[in-house]
mmCIF file with all atom_site columns, C-alpha atoms in Angstrom:
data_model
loop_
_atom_site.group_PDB
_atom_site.id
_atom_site.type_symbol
_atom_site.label_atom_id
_atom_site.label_alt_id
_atom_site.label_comp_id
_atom_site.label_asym_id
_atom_site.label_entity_id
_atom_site.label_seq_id
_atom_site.pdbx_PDB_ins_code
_atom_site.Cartn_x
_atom_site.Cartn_y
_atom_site.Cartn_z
_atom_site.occupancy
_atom_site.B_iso_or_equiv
_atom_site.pdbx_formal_charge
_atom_site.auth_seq_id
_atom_site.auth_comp_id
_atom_site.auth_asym_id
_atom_site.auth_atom_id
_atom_site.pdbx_PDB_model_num
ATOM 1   C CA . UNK A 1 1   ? -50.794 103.073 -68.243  1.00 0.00 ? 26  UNK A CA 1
ATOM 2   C CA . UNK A 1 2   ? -52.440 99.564  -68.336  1.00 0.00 ? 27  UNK A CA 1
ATOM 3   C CA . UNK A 1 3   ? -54.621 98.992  -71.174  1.00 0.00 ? 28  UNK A CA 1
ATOM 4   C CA . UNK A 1 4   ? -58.907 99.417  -70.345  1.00 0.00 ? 29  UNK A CA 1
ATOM 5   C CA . UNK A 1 5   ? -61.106 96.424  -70.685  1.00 0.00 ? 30  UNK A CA 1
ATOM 6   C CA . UNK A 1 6   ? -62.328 97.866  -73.990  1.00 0.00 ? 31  UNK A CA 1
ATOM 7   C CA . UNK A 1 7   ? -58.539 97.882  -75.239  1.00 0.00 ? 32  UNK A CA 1
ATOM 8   C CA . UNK A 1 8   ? -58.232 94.378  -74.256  1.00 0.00 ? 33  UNK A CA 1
ATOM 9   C CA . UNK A 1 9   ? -61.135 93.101  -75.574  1.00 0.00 ? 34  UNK A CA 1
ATOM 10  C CA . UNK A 1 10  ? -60.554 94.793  -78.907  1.00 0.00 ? 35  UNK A CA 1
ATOM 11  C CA . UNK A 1 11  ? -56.942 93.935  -79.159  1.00 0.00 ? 36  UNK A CA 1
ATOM 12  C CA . UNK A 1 12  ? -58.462 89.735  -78.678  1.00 0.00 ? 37  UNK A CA 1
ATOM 13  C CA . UNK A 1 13  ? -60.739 90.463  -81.352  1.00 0.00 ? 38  UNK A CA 1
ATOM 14  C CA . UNK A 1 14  ? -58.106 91.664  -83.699  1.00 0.00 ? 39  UNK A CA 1
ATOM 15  C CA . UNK A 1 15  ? -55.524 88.956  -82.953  1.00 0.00 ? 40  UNK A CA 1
ATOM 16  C CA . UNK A 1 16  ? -58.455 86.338  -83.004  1.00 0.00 ? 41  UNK A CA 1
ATOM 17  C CA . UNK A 1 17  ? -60.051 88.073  -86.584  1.00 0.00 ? 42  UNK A CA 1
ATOM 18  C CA . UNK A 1 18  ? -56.063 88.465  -88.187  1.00 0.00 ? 43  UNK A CA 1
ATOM 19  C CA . UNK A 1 19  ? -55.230 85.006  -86.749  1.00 0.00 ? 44  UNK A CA 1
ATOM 20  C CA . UNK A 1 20  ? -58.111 83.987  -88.680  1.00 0.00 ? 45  UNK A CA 1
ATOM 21  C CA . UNK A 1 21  ? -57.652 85.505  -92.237  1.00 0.00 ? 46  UNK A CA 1
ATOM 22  C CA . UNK A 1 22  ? -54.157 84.477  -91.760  1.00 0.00 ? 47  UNK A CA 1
ATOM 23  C CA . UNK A 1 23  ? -55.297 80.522  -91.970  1.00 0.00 ? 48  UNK A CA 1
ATOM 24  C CA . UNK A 1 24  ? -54.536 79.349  -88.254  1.00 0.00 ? 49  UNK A CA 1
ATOM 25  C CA . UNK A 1 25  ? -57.958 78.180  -87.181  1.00 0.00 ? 50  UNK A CA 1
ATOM 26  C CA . UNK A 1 26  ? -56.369 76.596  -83.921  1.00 0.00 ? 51  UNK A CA 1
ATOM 27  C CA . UNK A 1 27  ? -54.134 79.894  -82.854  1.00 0.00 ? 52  UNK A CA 1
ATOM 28  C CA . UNK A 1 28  ? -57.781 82.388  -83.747  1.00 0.00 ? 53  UNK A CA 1
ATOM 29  C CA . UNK A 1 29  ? -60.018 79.558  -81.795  1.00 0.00 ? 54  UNK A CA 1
ATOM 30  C CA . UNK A 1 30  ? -57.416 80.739  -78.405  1.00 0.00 ? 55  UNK A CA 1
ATOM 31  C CA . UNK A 1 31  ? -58.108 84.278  -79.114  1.00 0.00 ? 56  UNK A CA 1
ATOM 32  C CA . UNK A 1 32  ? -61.820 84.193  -79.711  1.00 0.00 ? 57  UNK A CA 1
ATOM 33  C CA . UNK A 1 33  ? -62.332 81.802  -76.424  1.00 0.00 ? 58  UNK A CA 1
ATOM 34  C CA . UNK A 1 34  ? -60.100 84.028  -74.777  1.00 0.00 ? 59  UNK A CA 1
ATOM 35  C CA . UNK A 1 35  ? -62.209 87.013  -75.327  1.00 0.00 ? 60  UNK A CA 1
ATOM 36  C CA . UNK A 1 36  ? -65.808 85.091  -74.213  1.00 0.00 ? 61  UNK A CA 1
ATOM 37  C CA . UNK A 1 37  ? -64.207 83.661  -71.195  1.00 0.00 ? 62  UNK A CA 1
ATOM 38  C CA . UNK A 1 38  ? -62.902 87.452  -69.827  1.00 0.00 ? 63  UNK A CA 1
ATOM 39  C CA . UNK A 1 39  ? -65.921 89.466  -71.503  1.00 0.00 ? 64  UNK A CA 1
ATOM 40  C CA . UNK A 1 40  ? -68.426 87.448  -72.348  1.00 0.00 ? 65  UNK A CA 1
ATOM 41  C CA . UNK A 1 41  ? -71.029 90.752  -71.681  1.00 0.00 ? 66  UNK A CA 1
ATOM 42  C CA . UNK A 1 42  ? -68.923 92.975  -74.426  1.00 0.00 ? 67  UNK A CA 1
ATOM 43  C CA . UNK A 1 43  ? -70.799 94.278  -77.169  1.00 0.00 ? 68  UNK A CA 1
ATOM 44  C CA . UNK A 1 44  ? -68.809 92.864  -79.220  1.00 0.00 ? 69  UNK A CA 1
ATOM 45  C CA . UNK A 1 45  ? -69.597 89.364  -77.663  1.00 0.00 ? 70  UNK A CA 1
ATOM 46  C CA . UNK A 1 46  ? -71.392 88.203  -80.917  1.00 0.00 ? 71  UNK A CA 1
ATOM 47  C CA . UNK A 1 47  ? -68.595 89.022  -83.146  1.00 0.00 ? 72  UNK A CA 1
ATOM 48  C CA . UNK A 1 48  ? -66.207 86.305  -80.756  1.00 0.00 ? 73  UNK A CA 1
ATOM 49  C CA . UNK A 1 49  ? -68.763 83.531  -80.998  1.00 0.00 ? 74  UNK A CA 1
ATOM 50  C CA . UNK A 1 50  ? -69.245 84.224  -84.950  1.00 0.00 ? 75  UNK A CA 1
ATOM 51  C CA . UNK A 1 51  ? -65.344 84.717  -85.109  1.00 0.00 ? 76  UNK A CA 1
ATOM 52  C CA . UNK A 1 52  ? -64.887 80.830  -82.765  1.00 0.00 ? 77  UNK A CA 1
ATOM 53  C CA . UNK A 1 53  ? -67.086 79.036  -85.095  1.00 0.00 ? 78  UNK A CA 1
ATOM 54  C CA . UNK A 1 54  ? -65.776 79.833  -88.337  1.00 0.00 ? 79  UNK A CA 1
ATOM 55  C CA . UNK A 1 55  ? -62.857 78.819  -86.691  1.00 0.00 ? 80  UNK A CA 1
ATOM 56  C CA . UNK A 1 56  ? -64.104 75.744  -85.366  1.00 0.00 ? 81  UNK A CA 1
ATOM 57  C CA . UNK A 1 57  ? -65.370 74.857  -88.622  1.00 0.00 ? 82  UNK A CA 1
ATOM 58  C CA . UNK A 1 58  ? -62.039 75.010  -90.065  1.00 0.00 ? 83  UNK A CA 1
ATOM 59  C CA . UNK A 1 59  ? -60.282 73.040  -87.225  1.00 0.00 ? 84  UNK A CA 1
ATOM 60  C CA . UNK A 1 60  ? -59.429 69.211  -88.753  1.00 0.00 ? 85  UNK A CA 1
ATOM 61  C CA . UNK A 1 61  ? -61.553 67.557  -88.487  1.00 0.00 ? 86  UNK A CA 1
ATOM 62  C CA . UNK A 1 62  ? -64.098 70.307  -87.694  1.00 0.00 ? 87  UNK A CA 1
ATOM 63  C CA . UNK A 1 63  ? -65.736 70.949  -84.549  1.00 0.00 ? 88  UNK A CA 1
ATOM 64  C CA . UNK A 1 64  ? -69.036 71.413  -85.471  1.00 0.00 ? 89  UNK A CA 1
ATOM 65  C CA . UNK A 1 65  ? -71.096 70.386  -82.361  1.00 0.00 ? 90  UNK A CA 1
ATOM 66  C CA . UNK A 1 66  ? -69.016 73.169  -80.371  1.00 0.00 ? 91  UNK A CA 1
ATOM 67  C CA . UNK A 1 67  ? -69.851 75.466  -83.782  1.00 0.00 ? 92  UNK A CA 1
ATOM 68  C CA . UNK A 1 68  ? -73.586 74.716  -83.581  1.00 0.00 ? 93  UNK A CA 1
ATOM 69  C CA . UNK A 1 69  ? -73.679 76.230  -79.743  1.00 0.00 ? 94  UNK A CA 1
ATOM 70  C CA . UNK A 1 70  ? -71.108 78.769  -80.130  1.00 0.00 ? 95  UNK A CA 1
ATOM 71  C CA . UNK A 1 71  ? -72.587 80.446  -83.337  1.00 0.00 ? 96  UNK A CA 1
ATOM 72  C CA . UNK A 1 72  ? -76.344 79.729  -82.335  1.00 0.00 ? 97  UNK A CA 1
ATOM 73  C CA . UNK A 1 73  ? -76.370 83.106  -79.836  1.00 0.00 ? 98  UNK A CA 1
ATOM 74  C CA . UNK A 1 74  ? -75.261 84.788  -82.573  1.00 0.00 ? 99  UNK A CA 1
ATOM 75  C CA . UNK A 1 75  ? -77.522 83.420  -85.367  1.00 0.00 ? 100 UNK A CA 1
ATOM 76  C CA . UNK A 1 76  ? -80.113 84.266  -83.243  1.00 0.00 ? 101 UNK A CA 1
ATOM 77  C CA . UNK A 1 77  ? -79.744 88.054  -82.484  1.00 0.00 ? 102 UNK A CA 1
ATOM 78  C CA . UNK A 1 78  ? -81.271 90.122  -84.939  1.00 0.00 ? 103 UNK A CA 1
ATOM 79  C CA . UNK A 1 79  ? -79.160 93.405  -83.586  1.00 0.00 ? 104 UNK A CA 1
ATOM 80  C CA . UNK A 1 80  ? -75.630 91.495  -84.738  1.00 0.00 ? 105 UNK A CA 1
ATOM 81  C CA . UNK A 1 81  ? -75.137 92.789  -88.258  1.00 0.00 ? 106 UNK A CA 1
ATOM 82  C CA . UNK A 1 82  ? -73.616 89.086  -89.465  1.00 0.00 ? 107 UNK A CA 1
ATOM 83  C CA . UNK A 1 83  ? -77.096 87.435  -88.311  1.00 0.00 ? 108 UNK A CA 1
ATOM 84  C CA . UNK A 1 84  ? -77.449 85.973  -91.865  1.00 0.00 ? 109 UNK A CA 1
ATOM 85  C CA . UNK A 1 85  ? -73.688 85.017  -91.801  1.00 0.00 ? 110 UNK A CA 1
ATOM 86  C CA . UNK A 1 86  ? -73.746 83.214  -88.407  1.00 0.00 ? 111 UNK A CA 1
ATOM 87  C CA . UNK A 1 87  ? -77.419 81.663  -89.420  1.00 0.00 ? 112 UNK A CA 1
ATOM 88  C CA . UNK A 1 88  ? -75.414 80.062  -92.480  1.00 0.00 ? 113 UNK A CA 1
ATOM 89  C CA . UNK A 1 89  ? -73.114 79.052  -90.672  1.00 0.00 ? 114 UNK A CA 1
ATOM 90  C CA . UNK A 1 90  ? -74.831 77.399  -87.953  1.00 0.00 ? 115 UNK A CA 1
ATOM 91  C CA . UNK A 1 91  ? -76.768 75.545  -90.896  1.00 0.00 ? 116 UNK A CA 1
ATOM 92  C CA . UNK A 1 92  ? -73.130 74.528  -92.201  1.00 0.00 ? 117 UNK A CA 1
ATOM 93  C CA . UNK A 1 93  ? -72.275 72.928  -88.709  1.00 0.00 ? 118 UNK A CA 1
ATOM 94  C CA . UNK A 1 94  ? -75.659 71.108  -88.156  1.00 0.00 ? 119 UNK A CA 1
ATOM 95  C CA . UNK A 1 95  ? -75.499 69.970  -91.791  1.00 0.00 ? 120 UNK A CA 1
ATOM 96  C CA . UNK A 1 96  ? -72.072 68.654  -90.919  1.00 0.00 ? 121 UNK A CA 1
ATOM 97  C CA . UNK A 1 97  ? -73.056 66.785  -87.713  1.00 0.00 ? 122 UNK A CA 1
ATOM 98  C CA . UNK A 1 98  ? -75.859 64.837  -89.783  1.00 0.00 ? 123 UNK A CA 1
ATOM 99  C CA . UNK A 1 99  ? -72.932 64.434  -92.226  1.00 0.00 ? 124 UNK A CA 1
ATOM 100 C CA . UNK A 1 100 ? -71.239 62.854  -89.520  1.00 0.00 ? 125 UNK A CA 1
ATOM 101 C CA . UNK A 1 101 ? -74.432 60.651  -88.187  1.00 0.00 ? 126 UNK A CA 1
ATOM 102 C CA . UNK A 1 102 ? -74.517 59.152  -91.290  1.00 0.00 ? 127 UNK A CA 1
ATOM 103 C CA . UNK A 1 103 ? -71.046 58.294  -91.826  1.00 0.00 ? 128 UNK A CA 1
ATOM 104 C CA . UNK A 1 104 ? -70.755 56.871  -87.713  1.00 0.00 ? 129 UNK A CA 1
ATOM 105 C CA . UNK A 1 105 ? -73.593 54.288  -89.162  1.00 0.00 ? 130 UNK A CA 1
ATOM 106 C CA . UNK A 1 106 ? -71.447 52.794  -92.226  1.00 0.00 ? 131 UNK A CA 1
ATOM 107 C CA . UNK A 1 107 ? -69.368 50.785  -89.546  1.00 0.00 ? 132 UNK A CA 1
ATOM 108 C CA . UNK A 1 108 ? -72.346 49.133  -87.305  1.00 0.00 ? 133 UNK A CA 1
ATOM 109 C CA . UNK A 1 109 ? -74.886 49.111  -90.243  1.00 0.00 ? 134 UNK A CA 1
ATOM 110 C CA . UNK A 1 110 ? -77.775 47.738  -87.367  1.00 0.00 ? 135 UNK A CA 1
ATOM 111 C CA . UNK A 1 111 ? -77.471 51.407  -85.965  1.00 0.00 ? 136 UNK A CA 1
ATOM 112 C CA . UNK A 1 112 ? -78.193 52.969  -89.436  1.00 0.00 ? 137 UNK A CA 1
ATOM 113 C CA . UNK A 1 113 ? -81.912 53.411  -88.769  1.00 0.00 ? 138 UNK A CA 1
ATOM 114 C CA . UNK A 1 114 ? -81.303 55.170  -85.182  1.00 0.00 ? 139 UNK A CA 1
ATOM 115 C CA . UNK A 1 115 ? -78.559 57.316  -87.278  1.00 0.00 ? 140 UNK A CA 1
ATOM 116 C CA . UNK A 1 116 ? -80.542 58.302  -90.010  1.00 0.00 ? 141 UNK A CA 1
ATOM 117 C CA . UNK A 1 117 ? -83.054 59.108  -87.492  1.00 0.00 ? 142 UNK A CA 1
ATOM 118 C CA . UNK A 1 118 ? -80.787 61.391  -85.769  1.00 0.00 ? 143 UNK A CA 1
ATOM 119 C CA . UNK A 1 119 ? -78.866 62.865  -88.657  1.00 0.00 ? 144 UNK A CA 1
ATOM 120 C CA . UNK A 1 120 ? -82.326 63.695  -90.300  1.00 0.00 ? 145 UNK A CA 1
ATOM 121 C CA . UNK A 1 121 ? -82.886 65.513  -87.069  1.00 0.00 ? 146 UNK A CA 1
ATOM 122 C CA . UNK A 1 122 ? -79.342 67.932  -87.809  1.00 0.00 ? 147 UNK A CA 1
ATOM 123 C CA . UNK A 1 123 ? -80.821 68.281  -91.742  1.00 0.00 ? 148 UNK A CA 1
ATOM 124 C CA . UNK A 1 124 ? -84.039 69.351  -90.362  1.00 0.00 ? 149 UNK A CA 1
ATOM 125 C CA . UNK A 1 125 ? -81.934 71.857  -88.323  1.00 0.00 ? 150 UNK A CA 1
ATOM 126 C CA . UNK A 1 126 ? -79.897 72.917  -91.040  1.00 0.00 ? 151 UNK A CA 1
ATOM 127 C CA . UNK A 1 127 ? -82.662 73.341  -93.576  1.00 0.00 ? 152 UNK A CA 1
ATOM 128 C CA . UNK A 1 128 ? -84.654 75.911  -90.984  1.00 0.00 ? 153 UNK A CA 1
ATOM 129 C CA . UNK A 1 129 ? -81.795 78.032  -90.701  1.00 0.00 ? 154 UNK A CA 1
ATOM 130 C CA . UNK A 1 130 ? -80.511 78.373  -94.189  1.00 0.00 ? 155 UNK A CA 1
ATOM 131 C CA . UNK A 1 131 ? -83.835 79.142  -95.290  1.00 0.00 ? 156 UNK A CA 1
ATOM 132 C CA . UNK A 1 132 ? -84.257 81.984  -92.466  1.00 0.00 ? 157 UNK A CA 1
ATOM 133 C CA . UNK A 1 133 ? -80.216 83.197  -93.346  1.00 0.00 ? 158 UNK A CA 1
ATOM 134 C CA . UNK A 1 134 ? -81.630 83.040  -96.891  1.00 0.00 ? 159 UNK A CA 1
ATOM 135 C CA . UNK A 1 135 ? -84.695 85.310  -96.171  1.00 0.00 ? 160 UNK A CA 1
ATOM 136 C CA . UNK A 1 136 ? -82.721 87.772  -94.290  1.00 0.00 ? 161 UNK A CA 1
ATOM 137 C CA . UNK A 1 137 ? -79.774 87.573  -97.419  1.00 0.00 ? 162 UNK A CA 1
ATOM 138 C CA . UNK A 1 138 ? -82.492 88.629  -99.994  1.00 0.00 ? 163 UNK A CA 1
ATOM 139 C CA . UNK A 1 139 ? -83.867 91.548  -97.177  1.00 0.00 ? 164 UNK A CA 1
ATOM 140 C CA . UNK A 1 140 ? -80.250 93.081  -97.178  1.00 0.00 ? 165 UNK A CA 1
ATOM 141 C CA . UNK A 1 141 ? -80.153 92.092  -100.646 1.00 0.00 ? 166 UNK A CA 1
ATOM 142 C CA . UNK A 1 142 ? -77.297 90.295  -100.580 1.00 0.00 ? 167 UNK A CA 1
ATOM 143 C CA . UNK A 1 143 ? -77.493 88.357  -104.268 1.00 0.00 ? 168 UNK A CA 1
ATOM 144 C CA . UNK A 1 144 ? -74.553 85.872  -103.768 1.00 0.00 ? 169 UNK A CA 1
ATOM 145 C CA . UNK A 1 145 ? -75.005 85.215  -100.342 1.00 0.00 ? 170 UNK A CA 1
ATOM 146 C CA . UNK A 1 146 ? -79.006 84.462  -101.287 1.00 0.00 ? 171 UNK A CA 1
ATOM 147 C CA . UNK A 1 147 ? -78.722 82.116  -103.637 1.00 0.00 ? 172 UNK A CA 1
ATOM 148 C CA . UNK A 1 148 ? -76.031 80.105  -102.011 1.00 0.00 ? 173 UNK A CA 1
ATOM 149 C CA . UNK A 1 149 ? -78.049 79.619  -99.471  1.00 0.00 ? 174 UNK A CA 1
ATOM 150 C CA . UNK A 1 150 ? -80.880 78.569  -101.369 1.00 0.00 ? 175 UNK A CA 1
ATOM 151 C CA . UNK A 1 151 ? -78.995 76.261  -102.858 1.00 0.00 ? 176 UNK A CA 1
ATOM 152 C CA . UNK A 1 152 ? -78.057 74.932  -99.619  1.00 0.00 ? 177 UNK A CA 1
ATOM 153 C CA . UNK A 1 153 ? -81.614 74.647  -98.405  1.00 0.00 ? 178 UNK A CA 1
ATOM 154 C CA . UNK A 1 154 ? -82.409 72.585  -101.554 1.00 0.00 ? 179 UNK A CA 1
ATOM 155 C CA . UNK A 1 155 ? -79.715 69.895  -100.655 1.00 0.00 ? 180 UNK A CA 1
ATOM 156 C CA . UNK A 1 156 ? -81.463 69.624  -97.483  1.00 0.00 ? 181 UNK A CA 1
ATOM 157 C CA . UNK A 1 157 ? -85.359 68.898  -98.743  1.00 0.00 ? 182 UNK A CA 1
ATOM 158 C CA . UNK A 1 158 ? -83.693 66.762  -101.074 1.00 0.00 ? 183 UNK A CA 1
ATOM 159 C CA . UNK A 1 159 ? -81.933 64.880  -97.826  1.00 0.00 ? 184 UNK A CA 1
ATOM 160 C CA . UNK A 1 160 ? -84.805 65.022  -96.240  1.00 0.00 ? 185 UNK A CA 1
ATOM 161 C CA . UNK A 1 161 ? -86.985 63.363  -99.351  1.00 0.00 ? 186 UNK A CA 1
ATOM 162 C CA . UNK A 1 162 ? -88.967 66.681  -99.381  1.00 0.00 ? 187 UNK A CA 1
ATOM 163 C CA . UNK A 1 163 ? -88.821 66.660  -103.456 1.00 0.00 ? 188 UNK A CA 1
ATOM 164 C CA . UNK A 1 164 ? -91.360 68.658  -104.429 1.00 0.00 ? 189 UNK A CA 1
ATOM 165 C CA . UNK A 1 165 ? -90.022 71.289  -102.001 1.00 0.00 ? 190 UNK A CA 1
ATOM 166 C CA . UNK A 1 166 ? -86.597 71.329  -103.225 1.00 0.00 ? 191 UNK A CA 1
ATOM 167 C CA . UNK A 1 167 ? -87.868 71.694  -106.366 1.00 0.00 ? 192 UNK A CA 1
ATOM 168 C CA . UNK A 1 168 ? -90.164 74.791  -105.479 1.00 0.00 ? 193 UNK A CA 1
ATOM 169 C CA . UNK A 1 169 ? -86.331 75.980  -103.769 1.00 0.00 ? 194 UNK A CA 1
ATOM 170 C CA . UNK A 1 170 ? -84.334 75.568  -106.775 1.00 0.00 ? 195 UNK A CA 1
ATOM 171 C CA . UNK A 1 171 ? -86.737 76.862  -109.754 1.00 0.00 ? 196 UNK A CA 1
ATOM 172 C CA . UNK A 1 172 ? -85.903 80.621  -109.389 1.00 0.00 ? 197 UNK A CA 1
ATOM 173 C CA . UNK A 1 173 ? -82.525 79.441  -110.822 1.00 0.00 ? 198 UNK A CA 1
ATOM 174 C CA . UNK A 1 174 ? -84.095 78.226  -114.157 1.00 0.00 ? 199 UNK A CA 1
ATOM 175 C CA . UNK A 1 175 ? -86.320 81.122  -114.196 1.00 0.00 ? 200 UNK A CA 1
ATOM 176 C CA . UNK A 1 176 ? -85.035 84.170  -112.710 1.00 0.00 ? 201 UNK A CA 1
ATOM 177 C CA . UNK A 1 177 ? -82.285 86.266  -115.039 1.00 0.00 ? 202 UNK A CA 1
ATOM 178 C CA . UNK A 1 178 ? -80.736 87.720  -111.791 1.00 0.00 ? 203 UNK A CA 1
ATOM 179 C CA . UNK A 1 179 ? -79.995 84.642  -110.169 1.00 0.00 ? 204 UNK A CA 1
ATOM 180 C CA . UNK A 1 180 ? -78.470 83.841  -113.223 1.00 0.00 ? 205 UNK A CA 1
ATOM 181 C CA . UNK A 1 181 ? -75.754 85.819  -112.600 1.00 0.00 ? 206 UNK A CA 1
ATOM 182 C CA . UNK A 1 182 ? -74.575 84.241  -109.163 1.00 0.00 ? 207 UNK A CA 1
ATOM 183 C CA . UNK A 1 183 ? -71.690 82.232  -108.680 1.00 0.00 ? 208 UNK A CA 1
ATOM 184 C CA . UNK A 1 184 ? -74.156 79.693  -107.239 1.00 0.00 ? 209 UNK A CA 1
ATOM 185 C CA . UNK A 1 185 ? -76.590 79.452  -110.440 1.00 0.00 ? 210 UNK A CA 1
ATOM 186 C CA . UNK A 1 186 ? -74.847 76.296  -112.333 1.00 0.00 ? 211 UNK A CA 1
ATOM 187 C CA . UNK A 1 187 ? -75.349 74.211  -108.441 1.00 0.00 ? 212 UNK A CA 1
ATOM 188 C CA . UNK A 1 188 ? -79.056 75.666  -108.288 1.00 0.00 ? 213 UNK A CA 1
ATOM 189 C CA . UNK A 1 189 ? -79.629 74.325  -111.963 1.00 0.00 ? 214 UNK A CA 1
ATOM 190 C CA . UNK A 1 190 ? -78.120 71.221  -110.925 1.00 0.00 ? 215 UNK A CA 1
ATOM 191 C CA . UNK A 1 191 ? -80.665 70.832  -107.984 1.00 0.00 ? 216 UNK A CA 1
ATOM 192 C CA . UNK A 1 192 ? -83.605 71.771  -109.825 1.00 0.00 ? 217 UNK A CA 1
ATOM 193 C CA . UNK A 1 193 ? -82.647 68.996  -112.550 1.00 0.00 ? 218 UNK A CA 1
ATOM 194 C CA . UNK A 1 194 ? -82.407 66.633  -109.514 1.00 0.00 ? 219 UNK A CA 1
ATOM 195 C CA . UNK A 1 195 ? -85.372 67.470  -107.987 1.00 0.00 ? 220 UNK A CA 1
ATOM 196 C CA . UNK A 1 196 ? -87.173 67.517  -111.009 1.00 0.00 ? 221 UNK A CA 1
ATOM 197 C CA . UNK A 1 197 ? -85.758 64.091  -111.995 1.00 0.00 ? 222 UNK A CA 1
ATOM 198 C CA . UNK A 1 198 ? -87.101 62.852  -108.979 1.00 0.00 ? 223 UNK A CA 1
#
């Protein structure tokens, strides 16, 4: 008996999540883009898009405009239970694609003011949606996951010469005991000294 749709689609999923874990970015990017393009009304729709941009984002180099509009359907439905994940992740890729602004202006410098422009436009991207994947982190609570994040939006206040901001971010970490205990407290230290500094 042929396998049903739902077999299909979760057999995709599988090969796309193992393909994944097993470090072959390129050969899990198939799977996932597979699965959208054949059932791109499945249930488990969200989980494909998450699943393609964390592959995308470990493609070299990365794809992270493709990452930005696969994971942002994802991000932004609250009923997919890796919401905070994908919203993280979608910060990641627009963080990268201001990266990537910046670093397209070091060869033309008279385009650096248009590119600053326009990669200030991807931090301002990227600092809304690590700050909303760090709201719903500490709702879950998810500790590690929390303060990464906040660390995260930090970098991008201080990017975006919102100092005072970044600094109001990053003081829980020289403050608050629990924090302390996240893998992520010696890089929120370092951005409240920053901050501070500045």
């Amino acid at each position: 008996q042929p396998p049903t749709p739902d077999q299909q689609a979760a057999a995709l999923l599988t090969a796309g999540q193992k393909a994944f874990n097993d470090a072959n970015p390129a050969f899990a990017a198939d799977r996932f883009r597979e699965f959208l393009q054949k059932f791109g009304g499945h249930k488990d729709a969200h989980a494909a898009r998450y699943g393609l941009g964390l592959a995308l984002l470990e493609l070299q180099p990365p794809d992270y405009a493709k990452a930005v509009e696969v994971l942002a359907p994802a991000a932004n439905e609250k009923a997919f239970a890796d919401q905070p994940l994908a919203l993280y992740y979608l910060a990641a890729a627009q963080r990268g694609l201001g990266h990537k602004e910046l670093a397209e202006a070091v060869a033309p410098p008279n385009e650096l003011p248009q590119r600053t422009q326009a990669a200030n436009g991807r931090f301002a991207e990227a600092l809304k949606s690590f700050t909303t994947a760090r709201e719903l982190f500490e709702k879950k609570p998810d500790a590690e996951w929390a303060a990464r994040a906040r660390c995260d939006q930090s970098e991008m206040e201080l990017r975006l010469g919102k100092t005072k901001e970044a600094r109001a971010t990053a003081e829980p970490f020289a403050k608050d005991v629990a924090l302390g205990k996240t893998k992520s407290y010696l890089l929120g230290l370092y951005y409240h000294g920053v901050s501070s500094f500045l």
